[in-house]
XYZ file of C-alpha atoms in Angstrom:
411
model
C -23.316 26.741 -13.346
C -24.237 28.375 -10.053
C -21.882 28.555 -7.071
C -23.055 26.476 -4.113
C -23.181 29.250 -1.533
C -23.010 32.638 -3.300
C -23.305 34.275 -6.683
C -19.566 34.793 -7.127
C -18.480 34.901 -10.742
C -15.301 32.768 -10.991
C -14.069 34.965 -13.847
C -13.898 37.888 -11.391
C -11.985 35.993 -8.712
C -8.353 35.291 -9.724
C -7.982 32.876 -6.811
C -10.400 30.562 -8.573
C -8.250 30.194 -11.699
C -7.237 26.544 -11.987
C -4.577 25.178 -11.954
C -2.769 27.719 -9.763
C 0.988 27.688 -9.072
C 2.260 26.379 -5.762
C 3.892 28.831 -3.396
C 5.460 25.980 -1.390
C 6.924 23.094 -3.392
C 5.398 20.476 -1.091
C 1.999 22.035 -0.382
C -1.157 22.966 -2.292
C -1.643 26.613 -3.261
C -3.106 28.559 -0.346
C -6.175 29.406 -2.441
C -6.931 25.679 -2.732
C -6.614 25.161 1.011
C -8.873 28.122 1.673
C -11.491 26.683 -0.697
C -11.462 23.381 1.208
C -11.937 25.244 4.460
C -14.538 27.804 3.321
C -16.200 26.509 0.145
C -15.223 22.871 -0.432
C -17.274 22.669 -3.619
C -16.690 25.874 -5.587
C -16.888 27.013 -9.211
C -13.558 27.604 -10.880
C -12.374 29.125 -14.119
C -10.029 26.758 -15.960
C -6.845 27.961 -17.657
C -8.207 26.425 -20.850
C -11.157 28.821 -20.739
C -14.206 26.925 -19.483
C -15.682 26.481 -15.991
C -15.903 23.492 -13.665
C -16.618 22.558 -10.063
C -13.531 22.409 -7.847
C -13.802 19.580 -5.280
C -11.383 19.829 -2.358
C -12.403 17.623 0.602
C -11.144 14.053 0.882
C -14.535 12.343 1.047
C -15.949 14.412 -1.816
C -12.881 13.837 -4.007
C -13.121 10.113 -3.342
C -16.832 10.183 -4.125
C -16.332 11.909 -7.486
C -13.505 9.589 -8.530
C -15.490 6.495 -7.603
C -18.893 7.597 -8.879
C -20.429 5.476 -11.637
C -21.939 8.595 -13.216
C -18.747 10.570 -13.758
C -16.894 10.369 -17.066
C -13.193 10.647 -17.928
C -13.868 11.259 -21.641
C -11.967 14.449 -22.447
C -13.886 14.937 -25.678
C -17.023 15.887 -23.717
C -17.944 19.576 -24.197
C -17.954 20.281 -20.458
C -14.697 18.509 -19.641
C -12.372 20.835 -17.660
C -9.681 22.260 -19.938
C -6.341 22.699 -18.217
C -4.635 24.377 -21.189
C -5.759 25.603 -24.628
C -3.473 23.127 -26.417
C -5.377 20.161 -25.057
C -8.466 21.046 -27.064
C -6.654 20.450 -30.350
C -5.388 17.077 -29.169
C -8.881 16.025 -28.145
C -10.258 16.835 -31.601
C -7.463 15.162 -33.585
C -8.522 11.781 -34.996
C -4.842 10.756 -35.091
C -5.044 10.188 -31.333
C -7.154 7.117 -30.582
C -9.012 7.438 -27.312
C -6.364 6.426 -24.732
C -7.013 4.381 -21.609
C -7.222 7.377 -19.297
C -9.934 9.002 -21.465
C -12.122 5.920 -21.717
C -15.359 4.998 -19.949
C -16.914 1.533 -19.636
C -17.302 -0.726 -21.493
C -14.302 0.342 -23.624
C -12.248 1.182 -20.547
C -13.059 -2.189 -18.969
C -11.846 -4.089 -22.038
C -8.649 -2.074 -22.416
C -7.720 -2.174 -18.755
C -8.420 -5.891 -18.362
C -5.819 -6.586 -21.047
C -3.220 -4.723 -18.977
C -4.036 -5.528 -15.360
C -2.047 -8.773 -15.203
C 1.109 -6.919 -16.264
C 1.089 -4.715 -13.164
C -0.051 -7.003 -10.344
C 1.942 -7.166 -7.120
C 3.147 -10.649 -8.100
C 4.397 -9.470 -11.504
C 6.041 -6.397 -9.996
C 7.732 -8.492 -7.293
C 9.468 -10.409 -10.074
C 10.694 -7.105 -11.491
C 12.215 -5.888 -8.231
C 15.654 -7.523 -8.751
C 15.930 -5.859 -12.166
C 14.828 -2.486 -10.755
C 17.508 -2.898 -8.084
C 20.137 -3.626 -10.761
C 19.170 -0.533 -12.735
C 19.226 1.604 -9.591
C 22.588 0.285 -8.410
C 24.121 0.912 -11.825
C 22.952 4.523 -11.744
C 24.206 5.082 -8.198
C 27.545 3.525 -9.217
C 27.817 6.140 -11.965
C 26.985 8.900 -9.524
C 29.713 7.761 -7.146
C 32.251 7.522 -9.957
C 31.366 11.003 -11.198
C 31.370 12.620 -7.778
C 29.221 15.557 -6.784
C 27.780 17.969 -7.351
C 25.467 16.587 -10.030
C 21.832 16.752 -11.067
C 19.869 13.965 -9.382
C 17.049 14.258 -11.916
C 19.299 13.588 -14.900
C 21.503 10.989 -13.211
C 18.953 8.951 -11.227
C 15.353 10.118 -10.886
C 14.571 10.176 -14.608
C 16.648 7.298 -16.045
C 15.570 4.614 -13.556
C 11.778 4.691 -14.172
C 12.347 5.489 -17.835
C 14.530 2.399 -18.250
C 12.065 0.231 -16.325
C 8.981 1.195 -18.336
C 10.951 0.874 -21.583
C 11.940 -2.680 -20.695
C 8.360 -3.567 -19.747
C 6.931 -2.196 -22.982
C 9.764 -3.317 -25.251
C 10.827 0.218 -26.190
C 14.613 0.627 -26.613
C 15.847 2.833 -23.772
C 18.790 3.784 -25.980
C 16.272 5.919 -27.883
C 15.015 7.786 -24.801
C 15.894 11.116 -26.419
C 13.051 10.468 -28.862
C 10.391 10.633 -26.148
C 11.679 12.130 -22.867
C 12.056 15.806 -23.904
C 8.764 15.891 -25.789
C 6.950 14.132 -22.935
C 8.072 16.939 -20.617
C 6.890 19.565 -23.108
C 3.479 17.909 -23.296
C 3.072 18.186 -19.522
C 4.085 21.854 -19.345
C 1.097 24.206 -19.445
C 3.391 27.019 -20.634
C 4.283 25.125 -23.800
C 2.658 26.939 -26.762
C -0.285 25.049 -28.226
C 1.427 24.329 -31.548
C 4.583 23.044 -29.847
C 2.633 20.886 -27.418
C 0.679 19.425 -30.310
C 3.906 18.736 -32.218
C 5.453 17.047 -29.162
C 2.473 14.715 -28.752
C 2.508 13.827 -32.442
C 6.257 13.151 -32.329
C 6.042 10.767 -29.369
C 3.051 8.941 -30.787
C 4.669 8.630 -34.223
C 7.791 7.187 -32.628
C 5.742 4.622 -30.722
C 3.922 3.755 -33.937
C 7.327 2.840 -35.371
C 8.086 0.685 -32.324
C 4.739 -1.121 -32.600
C 5.285 -1.758 -36.323
C 8.691 -3.216 -35.473
C 7.095 -5.446 -32.812
C 4.635 -6.746 -35.406
C 7.581 -7.893 -37.512
C 9.888 -8.963 -34.670
C 7.893 -9.741 -31.506
C 9.729 -10.132 -28.223
C 9.066 -10.942 -24.579
C 7.449 -7.605 -23.774
C 4.062 -6.010 -23.165
C 3.596 -4.490 -26.622
C 4.305 -7.813 -28.325
C 1.846 -9.581 -26.024
C -0.889 -7.019 -26.713
C -0.373 -7.368 -30.465
C -0.420 -11.168 -30.255
C -3.563 -11.201 -28.109
C -5.418 -8.958 -30.558
C -4.290 -11.117 -33.475
C -5.428 -14.301 -31.722
C -8.859 -12.783 -31.123
C -9.133 -11.857 -34.792
C -9.030 -8.116 -34.229
C -5.518 -6.860 -35.087
C -5.214 -3.379 -33.623
C -1.730 -1.847 -33.895
C -3.211 1.651 -33.613
C -4.877 0.770 -30.311
C -1.640 -0.753 -29.011
C 0.187 2.439 -29.987
C -2.359 4.507 -28.056
C -1.880 2.305 -24.984
C 1.903 2.538 -25.319
C 1.642 6.330 -25.474
C -0.163 6.541 -22.129
C 1.976 3.932 -20.359
C 5.308 5.314 -21.554
C 4.613 8.953 -20.763
C 2.874 8.324 -17.433
C 5.264 5.524 -16.525
C 8.380 7.662 -16.452
C 7.301 11.243 -15.712
C 5.244 10.551 -12.586
C 7.731 8.287 -10.823
C 10.744 10.398 -11.750
C 8.948 13.425 -10.294
C 8.256 11.575 -7.044
C 11.846 10.329 -6.764
C 13.324 13.814 -7.054
C 10.672 15.618 -5.005
C 10.641 12.846 -2.398
C 14.417 13.042 -2.080
C 14.239 16.786 -1.548
C 11.431 16.435 1.004
C 13.513 13.978 3.031
C 16.562 16.239 2.850
C 14.402 19.101 4.129
C 13.210 16.906 7.031
C 16.422 15.371 8.427
C 14.671 13.885 11.453
C 12.331 11.878 9.248
C 15.220 10.905 6.973
C 17.170 9.641 9.992
C 14.213 7.493 11.057
C 13.992 5.965 7.582
C 17.693 5.246 7.180
C 17.948 3.750 10.676
C 15.414 1.050 9.827
C 14.927 -0.196 6.238
C 11.531 -1.571 7.267
C 10.352 2.041 7.435
C 10.995 2.683 3.732
C 7.557 1.517 2.468
C 5.791 3.706 5.023
C 8.037 6.624 4.116
C 7.102 6.211 0.459
C 3.377 6.255 1.261
C 3.767 9.386 3.357
C 5.811 11.108 0.648
C 3.122 10.276 -1.893
C 0.555 11.926 0.377
C 2.736 14.863 1.373
C 3.961 15.788 -2.114
C 0.772 14.990 -4.087
C 2.311 15.603 -7.504
C -0.763 15.063 -9.699
C -2.098 18.439 -10.827
C -4.413 17.662 -13.730
C -5.127 13.965 -14.254
C -8.325 13.443 -12.283
C -10.870 15.720 -13.991
C -14.319 14.375 -14.829
C -17.669 15.406 -16.262
C -20.994 14.436 -14.738
C -22.735 11.884 -16.974
C -25.996 12.359 -15.034
C -27.341 14.830 -12.503
C -25.379 14.268 -9.286
C -25.453 15.340 -5.670
C -21.979 16.082 -4.341
C -21.644 17.499 -0.822
C -25.277 18.585 -0.909
C -24.900 20.460 -4.197
C -26.618 19.537 -7.449
C -24.178 19.000 -10.301
C -25.939 19.041 -13.651
C -25.352 16.403 -16.307
C -22.443 17.558 -18.487
C -20.804 19.891 -15.975
C -17.101 19.520 -15.272
C -15.566 18.412 -11.978
C -11.989 18.890 -10.782
C -11.231 16.673 -7.767
C -8.093 18.141 -6.173
C -5.823 15.384 -4.859
C -3.506 17.886 -3.168
C -6.172 19.242 -0.823
C -7.769 15.848 -0.241
C -4.424 14.513 0.968
C -4.122 17.436 3.425
C -7.688 17.244 4.757
C -7.552 17.653 8.574
C -10.809 15.706 8.896
C -8.927 12.642 7.654
C -5.258 13.176 8.515
C -3.905 14.241 11.895
C -1.387 17.096 11.517
C -1.844 16.924 7.729
C 0.809 19.515 6.887
C 3.570 17.574 8.647
C 5.730 14.887 7.040
C 5.449 11.835 9.305
C 6.821 8.590 7.864
C 5.239 6.633 10.711
C 1.744 7.910 9.927
C -1.143 5.487 10.373
C -4.784 5.699 9.367
C -6.634 6.410 6.120
C -4.758 6.014 2.874
C -3.870 8.843 0.507
C -5.524 9.384 -2.861
C -2.339 10.004 -4.840
C -3.049 6.985 -7.044
C -6.659 8.059 -7.503
C -9.712 5.961 -6.717
C -12.340 3.998 -8.575
C -12.083 2.442 -12.002
C -9.381 4.898 -13.125
C -7.066 4.387 -10.156
C -3.428 4.235 -11.238
C -2.748 1.028 -13.150
C 0.965 1.202 -12.349
C 0.732 1.932 -8.630
C 2.450 -1.333 -7.623
C 5.308 -0.602 -10.004
C 5.613 2.994 -8.810
C 5.738 1.888 -5.180
C 8.453 -0.658 -5.934
C 10.546 1.878 -7.839
C 10.232 4.504 -5.116
C 11.052 2.052 -2.333
C 14.092 0.709 -4.149
C 15.471 4.031 -5.388
C 15.009 6.025 -2.176
C 16.148 3.162 0.044
C 19.221 2.511 -2.090
C 20.166 6.167 -2.565
C 20.320 7.025 1.132
C 21.857 3.684 2.096
C 24.701 3.990 -0.391
C 25.201 7.763 -0.106
C 24.276 8.568 3.517
C 25.907 12.006 3.342
C 23.789 13.094 0.367
C 22.664 16.708 0.573
C 21.269 19.394 -1.684
C 23.977 21.471 -3.341
C 21.806 24.612 -3.429
C 19.338 26.183 -0.975
C 15.680 25.236 -1.320
C 14.904 28.660 -2.778
C 17.258 28.012 -5.699
C 15.854 24.611 -6.683
C 14.171 24.735 -10.102
C 10.618 23.379 -9.875
C 8.257 22.518 -12.720
C 5.664 24.944 -11.439
C 3.527 24.902 -14.583
C 3.539 21.161 -15.201
C 0.507 18.905 -14.971
C 2.785 16.617 -12.938
C 4.518 18.631 -10.221
C 8.234 17.995 -9.815
C 11.740 19.337 -10.265
C 13.526 20.465 -13.400
C 16.790 19.611 -11.688
C 18.094 18.848 -8.210
C 21.795 19.589 -7.665
C 23.153 17.277 -4.970
C 26.524 16.526 -3.457
C 27.957 14.402 -0.631
């Protein structure tokens, strides 16, 4: 792999180690921003040990994510490795290739079986239930009184309950998957412990799927099992693999955005006042928070499945690509005043849900949850405020999904 503009060895440049920690909780690392400005397509040394191309401009990131000749298969030799532990998971036959690792035609078949479950129409029917779950959690907060941890009392349990009810997983057993899901996302988790956590969550979901085979219900896992049976291809292992991706992604990402979005609004009282003064502004506020916070650190990597030209640079077949959502969403060529939070922003859309065939399957659900939770929280507790200064808030700085470990709040 040769750098596009100079013979810099990424191993000798610590700024090119990826992923890098954020210095500001809401912004990309300065090294990323500098790369977008000076060398928008640059070689980078991955924390997992190999090299890849770091892609930082909006149009280039969008191009890579939408390109028919890029692959999401993490078993490929050149796939960017974000942590050493991931290599063991990729090699383990126990883990069937999940949706987010698949390429067509397998990806097309798997995703088509799920798309109807997450359409805007289906999600609109879920909104009353999401509102009930949110109100119940806010009721508990008000009864308890502050200060309390918003992550534990609201941001985590709401999306976790929602995705459990969609899948048919008992939320009462959330302790069997929530802690290990967080460990899996933490790049500081030792390889053996991360591997154990993934096995534990998948084994638990295997139990749930086996139970659904015996006692089907009105839920997604039961429908997937029934559909496979009807087509003469029973596949409980494949359903378990799908459940693994949907459960983990379905609660960690949205819970991270709820807590980080809440903090961002508290840190920008003028924008918060605009949102609370007019409920019609909530959807726009959610979109801007998704752009501004850009929580996805490590879910968009690809390998080139043919020789490509990206931003005038030849990418060889098999080389890794890391499209950086954080810098794309702050690209001044696309967004006016990109480093400002502006809930009334108009223009091009963010890339926080990705682009192309692997764009986020649950984006409609995530939007609904964020709109309902943030709108309800500040409507019912208008005096909400952080109970500690920003500098004392505990962030998940080494997680593949950026967010907060806890957010003490009071009112």
